[in-house]
Short mmCIF file of N, CA and C in Angstrom, two decimals:
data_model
loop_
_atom_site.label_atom_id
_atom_site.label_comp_id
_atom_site.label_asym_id
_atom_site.label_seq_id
_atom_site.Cartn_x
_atom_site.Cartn_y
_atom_site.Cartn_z
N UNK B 115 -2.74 7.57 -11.15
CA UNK B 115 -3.86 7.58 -10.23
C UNK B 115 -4.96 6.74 -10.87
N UNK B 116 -5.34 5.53 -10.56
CA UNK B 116 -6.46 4.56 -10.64
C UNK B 116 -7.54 5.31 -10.31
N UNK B 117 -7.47 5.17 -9.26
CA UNK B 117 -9.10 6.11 -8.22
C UNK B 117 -8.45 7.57 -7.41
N UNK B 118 -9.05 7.95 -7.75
CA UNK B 118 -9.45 9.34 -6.74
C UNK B 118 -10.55 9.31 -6.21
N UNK B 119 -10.46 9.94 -4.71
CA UNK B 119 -11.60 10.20 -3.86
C UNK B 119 -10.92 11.43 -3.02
N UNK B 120 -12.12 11.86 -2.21
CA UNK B 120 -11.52 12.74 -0.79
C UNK B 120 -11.35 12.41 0.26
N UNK B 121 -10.65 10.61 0.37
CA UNK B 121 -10.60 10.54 1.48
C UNK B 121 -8.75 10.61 1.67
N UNK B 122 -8.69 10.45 2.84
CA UNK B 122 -7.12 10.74 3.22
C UNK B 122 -6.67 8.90 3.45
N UNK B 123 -7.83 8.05 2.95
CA UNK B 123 -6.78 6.78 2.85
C UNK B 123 -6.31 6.67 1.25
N UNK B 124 -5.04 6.32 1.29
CA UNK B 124 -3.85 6.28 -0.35
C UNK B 124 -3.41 4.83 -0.29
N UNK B 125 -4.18 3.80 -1.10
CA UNK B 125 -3.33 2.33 -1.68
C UNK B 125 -2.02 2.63 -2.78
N UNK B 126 -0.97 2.13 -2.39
CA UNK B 126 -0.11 2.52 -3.38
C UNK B 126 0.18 1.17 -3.48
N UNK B 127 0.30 0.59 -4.97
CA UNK B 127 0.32 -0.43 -5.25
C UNK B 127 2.06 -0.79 -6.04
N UNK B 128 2.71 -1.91 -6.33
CA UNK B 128 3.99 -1.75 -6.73
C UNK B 128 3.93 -3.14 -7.07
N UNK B 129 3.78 -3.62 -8.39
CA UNK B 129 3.45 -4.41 -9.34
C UNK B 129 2.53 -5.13 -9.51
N UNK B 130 2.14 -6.32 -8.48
CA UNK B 130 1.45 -7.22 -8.38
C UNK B 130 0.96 -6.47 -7.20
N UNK B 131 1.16 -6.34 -6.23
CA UNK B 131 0.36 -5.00 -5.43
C UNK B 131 -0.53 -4.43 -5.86
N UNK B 132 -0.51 -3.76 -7.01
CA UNK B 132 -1.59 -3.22 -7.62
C UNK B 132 -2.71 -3.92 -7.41
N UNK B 133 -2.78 -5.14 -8.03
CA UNK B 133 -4.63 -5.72 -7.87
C UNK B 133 -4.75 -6.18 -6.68
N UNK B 134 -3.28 -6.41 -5.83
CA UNK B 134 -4.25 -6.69 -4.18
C UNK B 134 -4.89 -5.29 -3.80
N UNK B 135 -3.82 -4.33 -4.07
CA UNK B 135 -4.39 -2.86 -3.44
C UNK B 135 -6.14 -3.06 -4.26
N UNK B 136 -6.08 -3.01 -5.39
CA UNK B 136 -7.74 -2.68 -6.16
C UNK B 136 -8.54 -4.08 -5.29
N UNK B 137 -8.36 -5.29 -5.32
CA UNK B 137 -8.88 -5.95 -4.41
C UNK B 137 -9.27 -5.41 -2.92
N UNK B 138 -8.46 -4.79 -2.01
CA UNK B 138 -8.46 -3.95 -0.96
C UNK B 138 -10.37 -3.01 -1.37
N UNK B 139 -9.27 -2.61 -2.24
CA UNK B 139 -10.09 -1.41 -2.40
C UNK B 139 -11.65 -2.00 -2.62
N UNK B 140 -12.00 -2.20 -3.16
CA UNK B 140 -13.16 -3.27 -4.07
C UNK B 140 -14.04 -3.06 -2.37
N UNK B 141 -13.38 -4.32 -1.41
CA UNK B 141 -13.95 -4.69 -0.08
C UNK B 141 -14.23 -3.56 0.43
N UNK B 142 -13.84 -2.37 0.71
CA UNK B 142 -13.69 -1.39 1.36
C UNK B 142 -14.44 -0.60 0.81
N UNK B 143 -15.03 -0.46 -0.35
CA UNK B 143 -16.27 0.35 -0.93
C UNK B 143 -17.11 -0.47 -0.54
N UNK B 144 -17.53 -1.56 -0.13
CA UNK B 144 -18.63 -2.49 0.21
C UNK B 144 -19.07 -1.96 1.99
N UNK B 145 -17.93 -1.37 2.62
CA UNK B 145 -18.38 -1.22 3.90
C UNK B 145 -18.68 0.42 3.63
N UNK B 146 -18.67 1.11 2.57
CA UNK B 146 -18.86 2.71 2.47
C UNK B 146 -17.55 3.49 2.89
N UNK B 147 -16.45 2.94 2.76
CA UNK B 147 -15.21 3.60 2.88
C UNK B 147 -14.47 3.60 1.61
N UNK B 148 -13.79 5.01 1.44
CA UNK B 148 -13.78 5.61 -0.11
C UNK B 148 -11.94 5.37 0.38
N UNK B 149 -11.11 5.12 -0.97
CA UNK B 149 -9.77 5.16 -1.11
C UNK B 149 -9.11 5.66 -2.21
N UNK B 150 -8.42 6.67 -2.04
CA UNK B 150 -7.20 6.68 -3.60
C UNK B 150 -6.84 5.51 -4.13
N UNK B 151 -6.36 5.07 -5.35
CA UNK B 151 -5.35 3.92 -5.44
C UNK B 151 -4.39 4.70 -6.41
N UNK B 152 -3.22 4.37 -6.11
CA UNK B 152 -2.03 4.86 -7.33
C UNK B 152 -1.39 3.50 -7.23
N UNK B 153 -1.12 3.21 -8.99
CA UNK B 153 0.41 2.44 -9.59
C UNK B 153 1.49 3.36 -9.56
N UNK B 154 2.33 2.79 -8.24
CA UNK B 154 3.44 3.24 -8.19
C UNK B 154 4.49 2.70 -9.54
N UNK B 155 4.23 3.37 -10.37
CA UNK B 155 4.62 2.05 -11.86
C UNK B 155 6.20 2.31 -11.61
N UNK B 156 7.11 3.13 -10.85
CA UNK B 156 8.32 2.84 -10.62
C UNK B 156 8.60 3.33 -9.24
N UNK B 157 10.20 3.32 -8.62
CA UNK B 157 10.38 3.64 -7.42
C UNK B 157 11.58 3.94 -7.29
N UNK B 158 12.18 4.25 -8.35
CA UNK B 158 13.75 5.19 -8.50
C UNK B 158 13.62 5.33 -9.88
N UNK B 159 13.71 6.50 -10.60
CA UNK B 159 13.36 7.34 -9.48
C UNK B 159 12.09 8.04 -9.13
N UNK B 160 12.01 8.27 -7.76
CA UNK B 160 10.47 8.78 -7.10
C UNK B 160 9.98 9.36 -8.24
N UNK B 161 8.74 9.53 -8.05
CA UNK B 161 7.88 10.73 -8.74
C UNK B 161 7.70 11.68 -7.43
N UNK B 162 8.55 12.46 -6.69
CA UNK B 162 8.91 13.39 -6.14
C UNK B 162 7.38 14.20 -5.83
N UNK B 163 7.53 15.06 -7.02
CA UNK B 163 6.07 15.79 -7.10
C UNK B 163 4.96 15.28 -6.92
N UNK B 164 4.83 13.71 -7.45
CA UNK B 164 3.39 13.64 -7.28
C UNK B 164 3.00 13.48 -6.21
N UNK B 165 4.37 12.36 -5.34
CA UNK B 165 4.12 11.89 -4.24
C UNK B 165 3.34 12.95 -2.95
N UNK B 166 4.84 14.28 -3.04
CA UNK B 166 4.29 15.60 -2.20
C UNK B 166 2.92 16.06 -2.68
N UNK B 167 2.35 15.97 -3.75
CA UNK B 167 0.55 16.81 -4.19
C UNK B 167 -0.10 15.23 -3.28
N UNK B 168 0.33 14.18 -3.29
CA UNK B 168 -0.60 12.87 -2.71
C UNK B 168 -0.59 13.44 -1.02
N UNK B 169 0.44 13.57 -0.94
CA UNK B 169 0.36 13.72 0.92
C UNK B 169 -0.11 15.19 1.17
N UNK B 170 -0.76 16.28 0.34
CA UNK B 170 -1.45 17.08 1.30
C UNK B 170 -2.53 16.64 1.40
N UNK B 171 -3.41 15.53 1.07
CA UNK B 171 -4.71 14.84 1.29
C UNK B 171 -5.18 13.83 1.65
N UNK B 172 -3.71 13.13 1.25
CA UNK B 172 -3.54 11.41 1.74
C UNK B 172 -2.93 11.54 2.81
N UNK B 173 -3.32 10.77 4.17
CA UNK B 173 -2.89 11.01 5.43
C UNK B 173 -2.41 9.56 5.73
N UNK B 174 -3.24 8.74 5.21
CA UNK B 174 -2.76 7.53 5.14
C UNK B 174 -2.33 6.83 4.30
N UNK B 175 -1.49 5.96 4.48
CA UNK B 175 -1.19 5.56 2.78
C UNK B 175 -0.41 4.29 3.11
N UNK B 176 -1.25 3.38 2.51
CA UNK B 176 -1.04 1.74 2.74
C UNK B 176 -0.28 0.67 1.47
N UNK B 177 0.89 0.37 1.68
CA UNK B 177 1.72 0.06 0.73
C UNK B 177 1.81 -1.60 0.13
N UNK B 178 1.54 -1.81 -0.71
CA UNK B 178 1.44 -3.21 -1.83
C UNK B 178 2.61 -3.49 -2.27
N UNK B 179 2.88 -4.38 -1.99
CA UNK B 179 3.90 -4.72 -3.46
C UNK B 179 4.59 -6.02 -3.04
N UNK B 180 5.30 -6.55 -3.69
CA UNK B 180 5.73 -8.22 -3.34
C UNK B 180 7.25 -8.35 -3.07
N UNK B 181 8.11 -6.59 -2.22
CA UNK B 181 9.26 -6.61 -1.81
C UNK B 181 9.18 -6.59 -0.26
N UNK B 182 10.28 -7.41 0.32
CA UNK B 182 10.16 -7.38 1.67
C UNK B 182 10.67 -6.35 2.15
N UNK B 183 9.76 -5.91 3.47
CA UNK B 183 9.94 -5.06 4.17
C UNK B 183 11.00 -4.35 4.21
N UNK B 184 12.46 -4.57 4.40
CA UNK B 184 13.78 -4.34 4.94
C UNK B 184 14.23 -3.96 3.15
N UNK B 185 14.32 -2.75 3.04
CA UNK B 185 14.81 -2.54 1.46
C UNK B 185 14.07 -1.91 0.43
N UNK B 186 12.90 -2.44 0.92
CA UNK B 186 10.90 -2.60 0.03
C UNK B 186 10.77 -1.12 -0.28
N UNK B 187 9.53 -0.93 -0.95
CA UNK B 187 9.05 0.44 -1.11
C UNK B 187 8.52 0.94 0.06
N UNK B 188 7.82 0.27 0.88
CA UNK B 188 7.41 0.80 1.86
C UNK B 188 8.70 1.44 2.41
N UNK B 189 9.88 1.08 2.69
CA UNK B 189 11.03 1.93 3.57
C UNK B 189 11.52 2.62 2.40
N UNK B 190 11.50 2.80 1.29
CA UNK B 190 11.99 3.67 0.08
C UNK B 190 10.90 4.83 0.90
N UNK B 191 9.31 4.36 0.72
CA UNK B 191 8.42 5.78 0.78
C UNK B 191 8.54 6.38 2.27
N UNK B 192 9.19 5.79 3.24
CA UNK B 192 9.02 6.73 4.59
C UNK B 192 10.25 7.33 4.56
N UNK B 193 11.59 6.62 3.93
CA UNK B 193 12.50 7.95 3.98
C UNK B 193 12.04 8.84 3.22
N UNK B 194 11.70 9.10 1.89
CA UNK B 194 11.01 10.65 1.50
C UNK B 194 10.10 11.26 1.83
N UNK B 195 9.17 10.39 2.83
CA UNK B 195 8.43 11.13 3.97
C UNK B 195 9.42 11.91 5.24
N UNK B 196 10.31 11.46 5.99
CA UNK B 196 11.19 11.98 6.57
C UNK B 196 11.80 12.68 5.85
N UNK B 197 12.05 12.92 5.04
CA UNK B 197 13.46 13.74 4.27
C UNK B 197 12.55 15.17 3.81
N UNK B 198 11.01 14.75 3.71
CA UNK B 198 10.31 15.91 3.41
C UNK B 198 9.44 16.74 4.21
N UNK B 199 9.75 16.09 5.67
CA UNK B 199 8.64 16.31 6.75
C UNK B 199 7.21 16.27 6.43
N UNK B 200 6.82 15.34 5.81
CA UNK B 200 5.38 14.84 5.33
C UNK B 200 4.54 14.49 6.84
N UNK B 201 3.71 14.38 7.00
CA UNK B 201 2.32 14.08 7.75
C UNK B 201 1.70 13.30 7.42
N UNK B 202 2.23 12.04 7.09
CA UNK B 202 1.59 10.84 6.57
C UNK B 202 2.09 9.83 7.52
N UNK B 203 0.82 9.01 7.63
CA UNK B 203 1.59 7.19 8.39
C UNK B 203 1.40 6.53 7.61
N UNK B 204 2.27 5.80 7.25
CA UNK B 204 2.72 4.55 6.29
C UNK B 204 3.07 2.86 6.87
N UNK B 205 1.66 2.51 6.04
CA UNK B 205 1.69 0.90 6.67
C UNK B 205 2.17 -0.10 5.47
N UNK B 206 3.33 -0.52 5.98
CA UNK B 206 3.49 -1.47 4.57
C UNK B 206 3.30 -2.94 5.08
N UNK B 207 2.24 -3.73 3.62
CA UNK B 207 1.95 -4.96 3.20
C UNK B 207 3.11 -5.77 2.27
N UNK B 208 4.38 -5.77 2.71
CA UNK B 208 5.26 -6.09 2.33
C UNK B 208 5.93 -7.51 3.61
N UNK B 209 6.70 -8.59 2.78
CA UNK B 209 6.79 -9.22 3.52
C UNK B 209 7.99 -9.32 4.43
N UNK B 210 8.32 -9.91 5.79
CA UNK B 210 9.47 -9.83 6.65
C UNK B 210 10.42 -10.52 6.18
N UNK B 211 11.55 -10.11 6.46
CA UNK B 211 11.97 -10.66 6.37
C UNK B 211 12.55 -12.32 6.43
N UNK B 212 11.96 -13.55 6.07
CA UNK B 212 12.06 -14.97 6.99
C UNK B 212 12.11 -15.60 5.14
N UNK B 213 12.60 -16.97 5.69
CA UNK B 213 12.53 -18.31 4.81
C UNK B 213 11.22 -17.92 4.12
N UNK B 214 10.69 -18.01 2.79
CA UNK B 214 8.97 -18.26 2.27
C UNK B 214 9.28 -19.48 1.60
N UNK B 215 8.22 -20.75 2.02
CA UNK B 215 8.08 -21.70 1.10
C UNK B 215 7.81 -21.69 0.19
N UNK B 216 8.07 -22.56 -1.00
CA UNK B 216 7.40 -22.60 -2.36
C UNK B 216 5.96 -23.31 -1.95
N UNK B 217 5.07 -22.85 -3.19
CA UNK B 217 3.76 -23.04 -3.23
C UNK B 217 3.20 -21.92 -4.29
N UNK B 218 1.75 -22.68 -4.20
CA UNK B 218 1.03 -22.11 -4.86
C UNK B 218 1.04 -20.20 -4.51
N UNK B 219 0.40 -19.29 -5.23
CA UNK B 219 0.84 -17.60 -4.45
C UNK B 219 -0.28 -17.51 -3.49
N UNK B 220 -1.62 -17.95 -3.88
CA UNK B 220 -2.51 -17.99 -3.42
C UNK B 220 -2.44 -18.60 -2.16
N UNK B 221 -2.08 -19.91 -1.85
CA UNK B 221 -1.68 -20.00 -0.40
C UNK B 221 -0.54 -19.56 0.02
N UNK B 222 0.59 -19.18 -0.72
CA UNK B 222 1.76 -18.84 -0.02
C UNK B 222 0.91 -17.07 0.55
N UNK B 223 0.38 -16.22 -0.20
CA UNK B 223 -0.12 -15.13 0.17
C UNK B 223 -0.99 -14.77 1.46
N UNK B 224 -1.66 -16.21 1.44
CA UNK B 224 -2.80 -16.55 2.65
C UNK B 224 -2.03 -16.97 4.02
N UNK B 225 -0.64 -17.27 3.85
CA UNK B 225 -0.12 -18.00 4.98
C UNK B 225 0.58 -16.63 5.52
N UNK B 226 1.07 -15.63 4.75
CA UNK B 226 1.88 -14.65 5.15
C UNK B 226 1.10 -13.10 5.30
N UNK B 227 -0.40 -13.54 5.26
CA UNK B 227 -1.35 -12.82 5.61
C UNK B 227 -1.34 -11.18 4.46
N UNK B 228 -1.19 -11.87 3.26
CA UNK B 228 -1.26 -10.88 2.15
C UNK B 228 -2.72 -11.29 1.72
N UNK B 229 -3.76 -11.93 1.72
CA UNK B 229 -4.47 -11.88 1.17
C UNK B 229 -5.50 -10.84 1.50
N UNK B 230 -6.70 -11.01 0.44
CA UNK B 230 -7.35 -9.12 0.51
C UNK B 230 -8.28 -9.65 1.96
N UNK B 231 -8.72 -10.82 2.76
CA UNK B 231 -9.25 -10.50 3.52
C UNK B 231 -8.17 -9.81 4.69
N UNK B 232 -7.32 -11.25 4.94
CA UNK B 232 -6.20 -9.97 5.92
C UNK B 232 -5.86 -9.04 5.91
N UNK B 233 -5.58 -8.20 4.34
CA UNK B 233 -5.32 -7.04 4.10
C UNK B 233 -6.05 -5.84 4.35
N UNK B 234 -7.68 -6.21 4.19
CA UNK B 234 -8.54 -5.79 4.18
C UNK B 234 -9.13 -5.54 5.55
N UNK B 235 -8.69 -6.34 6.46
CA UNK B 235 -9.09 -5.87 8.24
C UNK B 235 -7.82 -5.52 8.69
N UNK B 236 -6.56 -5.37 8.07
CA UNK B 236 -5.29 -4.79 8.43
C UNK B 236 -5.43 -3.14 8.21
N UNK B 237 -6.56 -3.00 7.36
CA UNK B 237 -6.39 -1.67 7.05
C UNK B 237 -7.45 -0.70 8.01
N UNK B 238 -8.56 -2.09 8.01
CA UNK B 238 -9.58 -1.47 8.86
C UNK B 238 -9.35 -0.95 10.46
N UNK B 239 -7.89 -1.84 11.20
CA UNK B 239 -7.52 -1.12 12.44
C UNK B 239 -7.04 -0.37 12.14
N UNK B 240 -6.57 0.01 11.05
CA UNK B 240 -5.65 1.38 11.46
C UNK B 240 -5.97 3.03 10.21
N UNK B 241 -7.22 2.27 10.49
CA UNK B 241 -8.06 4.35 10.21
C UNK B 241 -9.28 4.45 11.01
#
């Protein structure tokens, strides 16, 4: 756990995720909106427990990391949300599956709408 707060939004970050999530986060204390952040520092296997103590408070929980969608942590963390009947919605910042060009990360990130401003009004529709 990076940050704790009382709010029910949860950045879970998963390597390089991490400093977009703290980037996220950063912007989002600027508008007066408070966030958890956790380093998911692995993802098999779960941290089981912590995850279940995160979701009686975290309602939302917005997922980082630089695996695509189809496989990613984000679909690792909603089957143990299903498997545990959790009460959480889970938005993952993970990419689709398609071709990614080579380039710089910084524009390849900006073109596939990972960067913290996109990220950062991606999060804002949906709390």
């Amino acid at each position: 756990m990076l940050r704790n707060s009382q709010s029910e939004i949860l950045l879970l970050g998963y390597g390089n995720g991490v400093g977009r999530a703290y980037e996220c986060l950063l912007e989002l204390e600027k508008q007066n909106i408070l966030c958890s952040l956790v380093d998911l520092r692995f993802v098999k296997p779960l941290d089981k427990e912590t995850l279940l103590t995160l979701s009686k408070n975290h309602k939302k929980w917005f997922i980082f990391s630089d695996s695509a969608k189809i496989g990613g942590v984000g679909q690792i963390l909603s089957a143990f949300a299903q498997e545990n009947n959790l009460q959480i919605k889970i938005h993952s910042f993970e990419f689709e599956d398609d071709f990614i060009a080579h380039g710089k990360a910084e524009e390849i990130e900006e073109q596939l709408g990972l960067d913290t401003s996109h990220l950062t009004q991606q999060i804002l529709q949906h709390i």
